[in-house]
PDB file of C-alpha atoms in Angstrom:
ATOM      1  CA  MET A   1     -17.084  23.350  54.654  1.00 57.00           C
ATOM      2  CA  ASN A   2     -15.361  22.112  51.535  1.00 64.00           C
ATOM      3  CA  PHE A   3     -15.655  18.388  52.204  1.00 65.00           C
ATOM      4  CA  GLY A   4     -13.940  16.381  49.499  1.00 65.00           C
ATOM      5  CA  ARG A   5     -12.426  19.372  47.727  1.00 71.00           C
ATOM      6  CA  PRO A   6      -8.630  19.150  47.736  1.00 67.00           C
ATOM      7  CA  PHE A   7      -6.771  22.406  48.371  1.00 74.00           C
ATOM      8  CA  ARG A   8      -9.967  24.175  49.457  1.00 85.00           C
ATOM      9  CA  LEU A   9     -10.364  24.977  53.124  1.00 90.00           C
ATOM     10  CA  THR A  10     -12.312  27.601  54.979  1.00 91.00           C
ATOM     11  CA  SER A  11     -10.188  29.975  57.017  1.00 94.00           C
ATOM     12  CA  VAL A  12     -11.054  28.170  60.239  1.00 96.00           C
ATOM     13  CA  GLU A  13     -10.259  24.771  58.696  1.00 96.00           C
ATOM     14  CA  ALA A  14      -6.861  26.057  57.566  1.00 96.00           C
ATOM     15  CA  MET A  15      -6.134  27.491  61.006  1.00 98.00           C
ATOM     16  CA  ALA A  16      -7.250  24.296  62.744  1.00 98.00           C
ATOM     17  CA  ALA A  17      -5.176  22.130  60.399  1.00 97.00           C
ATOM     18  CA  THR A  18      -2.121  24.268  61.092  1.00 98.00           C
ATOM     19  CA  LEU A  19      -2.655  24.075  64.839  1.00 98.00           C
ATOM     20  CA  SER A  20      -3.147  20.317  64.659  1.00 98.00           C
ATOM     21  CA  ILE A  21       0.000  19.790  62.575  1.00 98.00           C
ATOM     22  CA  LEU A  22       1.960  21.885  65.076  1.00 97.00           C
ATOM     23  CA  GLY A  23       0.702  19.731  67.957  1.00 97.00           C
ATOM     24  CA  GLU A  24      -1.835  22.223  69.291  1.00 98.00           C
ATOM     25  CA  GLU A  25      -4.796  19.843  69.083  1.00 97.00           C
ATOM     26  CA  GLU A  26      -6.739  21.473  71.929  1.00 97.00           C
ATOM     27  CA  GLN A  27      -6.525  24.898  70.286  1.00 98.00           C
ATOM     28  CA  ALA A  28      -7.626  23.357  66.991  1.00 98.00           C
ATOM     29  CA  ARG A  29     -10.676  21.881  68.717  1.00 97.00           C
ATOM     30  CA  THR A  30     -11.438  25.168  70.444  1.00 98.00           C
ATOM     31  CA  ILE A  31     -11.574  27.205  67.246  1.00 98.00           C
ATOM     32  CA  LEU A  32     -13.664  24.544  65.475  1.00 97.00           C
ATOM     33  CA  ALA A  33     -16.133  24.012  68.331  1.00 96.00           C
ATOM     34  CA  PRO A  34     -18.549  26.819  67.333  1.00 96.00           C
ATOM     35  CA  PHE A  35     -19.195  25.156  63.965  1.00 94.00           C
ATOM     36  CA  GLY A  36     -21.561  22.205  63.757  1.00 92.00           C
ATOM     37  CA  TRP A  37     -19.191  20.374  61.427  1.00 91.00           C
ATOM     38  CA  GLY A  38     -16.031  21.632  63.138  1.00 91.00           C
ATOM     39  CA  LEU A  39     -14.875  18.651  65.140  1.00 90.00           C
ATOM     40  CA  ARG A  40     -15.786  16.338  62.276  1.00 93.00           C
ATOM     41  CA  PHE A  41     -13.111  18.129  60.225  1.00 94.00           C
ATOM     42  CA  LEU A  42     -10.438  16.843  62.610  1.00 95.00           C
ATOM     43  CA  GLU A  43     -11.917  13.339  62.640  1.00 96.00           C
ATOM     44  CA  VAL A  44     -12.092  13.058  58.844  1.00 93.00           C
ATOM     45  CA  ASN A  45      -8.582  14.448  58.411  1.00 94.00           C
ATOM     46  CA  ALA A  46      -6.891  12.810  61.414  1.00 96.00           C
ATOM     47  CA  GLU A  47      -4.622  10.522  59.390  1.00 97.00           C
ATOM     48  CA  PRO A  48      -3.285  13.100  56.919  1.00 96.00           C
ATOM     49  CA  LEU A  49      -2.843  15.698  59.665  1.00 97.00           C
ATOM     50  CA  GLU A  50      -0.783  13.220  61.692  1.00 98.00           C
ATOM     51  CA  ASP A  51       1.263  12.334  58.617  1.00 98.00           C
ATOM     52  CA  TYR A  52       1.950  16.005  57.905  1.00 98.00           C
ATOM     53  CA  ALA A  53       2.944  16.524  61.536  1.00 98.00           C
ATOM     54  CA  GLN A  54       5.610  13.825  61.129  1.00 97.00           C
ATOM     55  CA  ALA A  55       7.115  15.364  57.975  1.00 98.00           C
ATOM     56  CA  LYS A  56      10.712  16.477  58.403  1.00 97.00           C
ATOM     57  CA  ASP A  57      10.915  18.826  55.401  1.00 97.00           C
ATOM     58  CA  SER A  58       8.958  20.224  52.475  1.00 97.00           C
ATOM     59  CA  ALA A  59       9.862  17.264  50.250  1.00 98.00           C
ATOM     60  CA  GLU A  60       8.151  14.941  52.717  1.00 97.00           C
ATOM     61  CA  VAL A  61       5.121  17.236  52.822  1.00 96.00           C
ATOM     62  CA  VAL A  62       4.833  17.046  49.022  1.00 96.00           C
ATOM     63  CA  ALA A  63       5.214  13.245  49.114  1.00 97.00           C
ATOM     64  CA  ILE A  64       2.495  12.972  51.768  1.00 96.00           C
ATOM     65  CA  GLN A  65       0.255  15.262  49.757  1.00 93.00           C
ATOM     66  CA  ALA A  66       0.658  12.975  46.728  1.00 94.00           C
ATOM     67  CA  LEU A  67      -0.514  10.004  48.804  1.00 92.00           C
ATOM     68  CA  TYR A  68      -3.833  11.704  49.493  1.00 88.00           C
ATOM     69  CA  MET A  69      -4.491  13.127  46.037  1.00 84.00           C
TER      70      MET A  69
END
């Protein structure tokens, strides 16, 4: 896990984040479940993932990213 390292995710974290942003929360949980820290990833990142899910275009994604950097 790359806790606290912006722009650095493991492959499973990246996949889970994508699934979460696309509204596939259950699938995100399923792929993270085998990892001891897996579900914590979704808890720690719940707010930014929800914000990204609400973005309407890439400009909004960049603006959201700036809020968390």
